[in-house]
JSON list of C-alpha atoms in Angstrom, two decimals:
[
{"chain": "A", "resi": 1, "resn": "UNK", "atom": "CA", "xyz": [-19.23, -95.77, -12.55]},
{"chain": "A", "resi": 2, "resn": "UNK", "atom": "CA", "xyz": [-19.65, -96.61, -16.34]},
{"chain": "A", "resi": 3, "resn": "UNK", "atom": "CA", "xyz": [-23.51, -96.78, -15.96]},
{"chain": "A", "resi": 4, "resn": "UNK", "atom": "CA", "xyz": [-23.41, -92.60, -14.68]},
{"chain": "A", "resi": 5, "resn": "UNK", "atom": "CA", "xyz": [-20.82, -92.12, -17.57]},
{"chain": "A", "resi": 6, "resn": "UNK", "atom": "CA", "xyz": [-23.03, -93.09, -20.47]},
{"chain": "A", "resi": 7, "resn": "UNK", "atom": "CA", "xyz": [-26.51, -91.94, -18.40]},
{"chain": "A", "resi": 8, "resn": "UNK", "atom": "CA", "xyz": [-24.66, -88.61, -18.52]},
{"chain": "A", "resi": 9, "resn": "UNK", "atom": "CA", "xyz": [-23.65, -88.91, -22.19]},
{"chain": "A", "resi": 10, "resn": "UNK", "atom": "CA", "xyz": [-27.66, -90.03, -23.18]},
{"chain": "A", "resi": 11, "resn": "UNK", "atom": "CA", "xyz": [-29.19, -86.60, -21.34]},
{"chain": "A", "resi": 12, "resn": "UNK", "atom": "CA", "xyz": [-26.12, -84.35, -22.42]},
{"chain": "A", "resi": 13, "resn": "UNK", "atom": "CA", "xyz": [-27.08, -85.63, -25.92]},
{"chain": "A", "resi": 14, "resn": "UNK", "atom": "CA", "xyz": [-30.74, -85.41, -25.49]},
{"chain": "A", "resi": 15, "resn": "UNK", "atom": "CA", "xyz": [-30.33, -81.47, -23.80]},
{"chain": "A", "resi": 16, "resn": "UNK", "atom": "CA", "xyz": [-28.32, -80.87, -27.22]},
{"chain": "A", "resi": 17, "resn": "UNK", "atom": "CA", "xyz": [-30.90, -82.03, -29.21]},
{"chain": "A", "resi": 18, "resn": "UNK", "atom": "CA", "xyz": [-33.80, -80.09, -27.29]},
{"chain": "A", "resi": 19, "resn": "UNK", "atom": "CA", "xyz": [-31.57, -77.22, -27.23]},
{"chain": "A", "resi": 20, "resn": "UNK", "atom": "CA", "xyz": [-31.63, -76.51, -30.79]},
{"chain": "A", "resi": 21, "resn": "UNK", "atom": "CA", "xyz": [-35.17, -78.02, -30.96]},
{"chain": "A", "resi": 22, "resn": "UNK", "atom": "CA", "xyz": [-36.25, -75.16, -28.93]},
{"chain": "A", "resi": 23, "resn": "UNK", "atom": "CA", "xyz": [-34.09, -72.39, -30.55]},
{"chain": "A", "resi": 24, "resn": "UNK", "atom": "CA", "xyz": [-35.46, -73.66, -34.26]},
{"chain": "A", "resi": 25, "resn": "UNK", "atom": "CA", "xyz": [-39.04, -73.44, -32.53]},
{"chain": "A", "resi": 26, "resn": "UNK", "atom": "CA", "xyz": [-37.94, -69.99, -31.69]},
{"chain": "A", "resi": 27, "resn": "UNK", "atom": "CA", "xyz": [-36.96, -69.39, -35.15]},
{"chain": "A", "resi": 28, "resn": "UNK", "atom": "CA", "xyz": [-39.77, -70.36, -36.62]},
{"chain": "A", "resi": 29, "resn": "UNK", "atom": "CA", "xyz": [-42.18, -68.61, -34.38]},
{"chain": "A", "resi": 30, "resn": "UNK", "atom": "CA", "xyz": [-40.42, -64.86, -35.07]},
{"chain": "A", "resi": 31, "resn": "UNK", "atom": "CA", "xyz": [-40.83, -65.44, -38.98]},
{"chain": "A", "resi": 32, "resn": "UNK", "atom": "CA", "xyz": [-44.88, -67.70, -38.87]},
{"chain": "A", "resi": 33, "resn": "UNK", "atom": "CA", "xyz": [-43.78, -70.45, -40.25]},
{"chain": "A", "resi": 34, "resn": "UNK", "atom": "CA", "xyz": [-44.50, -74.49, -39.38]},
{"chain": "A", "resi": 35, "resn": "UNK", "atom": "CA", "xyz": [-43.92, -74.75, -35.37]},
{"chain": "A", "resi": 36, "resn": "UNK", "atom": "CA", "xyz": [-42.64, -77.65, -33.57]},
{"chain": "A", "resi": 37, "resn": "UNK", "atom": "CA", "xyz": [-45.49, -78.98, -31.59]},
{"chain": "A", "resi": 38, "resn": "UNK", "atom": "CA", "xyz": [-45.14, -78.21, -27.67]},
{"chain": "A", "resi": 39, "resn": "UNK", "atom": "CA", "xyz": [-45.89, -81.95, -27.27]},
{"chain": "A", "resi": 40, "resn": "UNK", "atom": "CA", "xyz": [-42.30, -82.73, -28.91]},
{"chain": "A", "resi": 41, "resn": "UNK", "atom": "CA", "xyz": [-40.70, -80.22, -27.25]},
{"chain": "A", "resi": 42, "resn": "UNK", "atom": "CA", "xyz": [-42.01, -81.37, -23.51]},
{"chain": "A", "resi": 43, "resn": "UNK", "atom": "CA", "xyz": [-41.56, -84.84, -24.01]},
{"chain": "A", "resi": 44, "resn": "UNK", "atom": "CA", "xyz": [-37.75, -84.33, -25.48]},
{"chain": "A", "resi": 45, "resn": "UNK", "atom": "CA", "xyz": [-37.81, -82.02, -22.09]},
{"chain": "A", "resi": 46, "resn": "UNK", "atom": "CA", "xyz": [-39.18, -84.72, -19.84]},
{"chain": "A", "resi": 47, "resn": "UNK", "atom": "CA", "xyz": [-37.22, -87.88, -21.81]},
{"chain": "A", "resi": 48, "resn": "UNK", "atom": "CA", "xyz": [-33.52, -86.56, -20.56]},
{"chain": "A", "resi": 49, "resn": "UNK", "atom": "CA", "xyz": [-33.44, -83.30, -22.43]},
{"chain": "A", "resi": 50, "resn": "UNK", "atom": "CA", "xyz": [-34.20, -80.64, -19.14]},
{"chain": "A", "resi": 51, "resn": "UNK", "atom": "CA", "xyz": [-30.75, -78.52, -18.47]},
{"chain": "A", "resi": 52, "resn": "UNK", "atom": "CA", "xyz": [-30.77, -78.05, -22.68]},
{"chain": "A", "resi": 53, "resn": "UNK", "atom": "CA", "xyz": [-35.08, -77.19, -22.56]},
{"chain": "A", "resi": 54, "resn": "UNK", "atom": "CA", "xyz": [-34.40, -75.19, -19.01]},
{"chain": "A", "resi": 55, "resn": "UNK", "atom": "CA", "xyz": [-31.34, -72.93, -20.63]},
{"chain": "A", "resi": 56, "resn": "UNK", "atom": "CA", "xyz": [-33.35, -72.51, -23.87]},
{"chain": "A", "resi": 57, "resn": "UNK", "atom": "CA", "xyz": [-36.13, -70.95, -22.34]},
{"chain": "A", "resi": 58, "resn": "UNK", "atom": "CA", "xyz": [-33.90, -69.05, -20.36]},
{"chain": "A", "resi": 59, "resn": "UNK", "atom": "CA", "xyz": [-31.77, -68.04, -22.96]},
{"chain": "A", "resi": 60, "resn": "UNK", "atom": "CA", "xyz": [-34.25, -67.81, -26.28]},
{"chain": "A", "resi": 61, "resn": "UNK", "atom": "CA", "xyz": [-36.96, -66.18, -24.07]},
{"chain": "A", "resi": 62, "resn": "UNK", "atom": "CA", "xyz": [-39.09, -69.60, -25.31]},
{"chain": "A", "resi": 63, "resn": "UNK", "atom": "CA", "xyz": [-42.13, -70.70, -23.53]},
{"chain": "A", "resi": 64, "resn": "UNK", "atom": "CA", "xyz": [-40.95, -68.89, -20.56]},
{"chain": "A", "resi": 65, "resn": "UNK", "atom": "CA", "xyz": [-45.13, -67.47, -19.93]},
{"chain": "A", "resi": 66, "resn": "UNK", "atom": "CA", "xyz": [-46.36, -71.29, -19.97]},
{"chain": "A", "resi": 67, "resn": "UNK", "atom": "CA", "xyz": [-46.23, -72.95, -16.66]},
{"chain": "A", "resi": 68, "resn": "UNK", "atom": "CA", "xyz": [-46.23, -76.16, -17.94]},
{"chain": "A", "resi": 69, "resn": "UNK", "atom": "CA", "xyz": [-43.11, -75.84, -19.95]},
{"chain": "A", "resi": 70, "resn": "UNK", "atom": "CA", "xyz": [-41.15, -75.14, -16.17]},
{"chain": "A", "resi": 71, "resn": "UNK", "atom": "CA", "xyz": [-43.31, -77.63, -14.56]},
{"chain": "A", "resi": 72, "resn": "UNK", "atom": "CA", "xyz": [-42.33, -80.47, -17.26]},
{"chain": "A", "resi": 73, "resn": "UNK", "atom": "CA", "xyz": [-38.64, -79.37, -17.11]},
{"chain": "A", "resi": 74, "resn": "UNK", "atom": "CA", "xyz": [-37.90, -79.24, -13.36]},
{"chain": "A", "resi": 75, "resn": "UNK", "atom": "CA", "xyz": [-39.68, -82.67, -13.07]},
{"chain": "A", "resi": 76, "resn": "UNK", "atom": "CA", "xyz": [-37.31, -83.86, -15.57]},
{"chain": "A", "resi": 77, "resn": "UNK", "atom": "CA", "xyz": [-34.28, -81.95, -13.69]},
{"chain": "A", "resi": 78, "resn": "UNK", "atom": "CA", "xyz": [-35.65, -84.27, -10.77]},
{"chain": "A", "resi": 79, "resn": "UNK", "atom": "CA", "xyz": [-35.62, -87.65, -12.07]},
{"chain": "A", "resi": 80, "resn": "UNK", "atom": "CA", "xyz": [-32.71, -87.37, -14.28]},
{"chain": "A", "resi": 81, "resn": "UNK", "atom": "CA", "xyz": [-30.66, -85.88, -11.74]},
{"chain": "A", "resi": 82, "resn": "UNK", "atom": "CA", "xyz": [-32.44, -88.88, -8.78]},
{"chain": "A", "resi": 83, "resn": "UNK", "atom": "CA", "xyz": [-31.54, -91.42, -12.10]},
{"chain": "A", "resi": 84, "resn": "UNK", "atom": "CA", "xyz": [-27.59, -89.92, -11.76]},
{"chain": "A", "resi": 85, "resn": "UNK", "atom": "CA", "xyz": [-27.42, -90.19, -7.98]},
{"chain": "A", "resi": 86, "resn": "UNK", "atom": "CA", "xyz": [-28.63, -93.82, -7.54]},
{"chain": "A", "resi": 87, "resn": "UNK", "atom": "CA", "xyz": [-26.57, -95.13, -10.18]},
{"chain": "A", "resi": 88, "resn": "UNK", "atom": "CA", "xyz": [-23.91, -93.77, -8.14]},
{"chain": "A", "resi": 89, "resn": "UNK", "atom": "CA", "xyz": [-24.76, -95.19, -5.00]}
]
């Protein structure tokens, strides 16, 4: 049970971090100035960050028109969430 517990902690931490990482992208964009590069953003999305990049999109309105961006985040939904489940089993 410990190993879900802190596998939980490391992508609630890493959905935080996108989270804002996608909001201060959004930021940024509305006022042209220095972006964070997409490649940062995906990879935090794809690394354990997902739910925080999925609700960012949602709820920023960020990257929403790029398939990519939903294609890299529900993959990472999918592994983290296979990742949760067998360390339960």
């Amino acid at each position: 049970m410990l190993p879900v517990i802190i596998a939980a902690m490391i992508f609630t931490l890493l959905s935080l971090i996108n989270f804002t990482l996608y909001g201060l992208d959004k930021y940024k964009a509305k006022r042209k100035l220095w972006r964070i590069p997409e490649k940062v953003l995906l990879g935090c999305s794809f690394l354990g960050g997902a739910i925080g990049g999925t609700v960012a999109m949602s709820l920023f309105r960020h990257k929403t028109k790029h398939w990519y961006f939903w294609a890299v985040n529900i993959i990472g939904l999918a592994w983290q969430a296979a990742l949760l489940i067998l360390l339960l089993i």
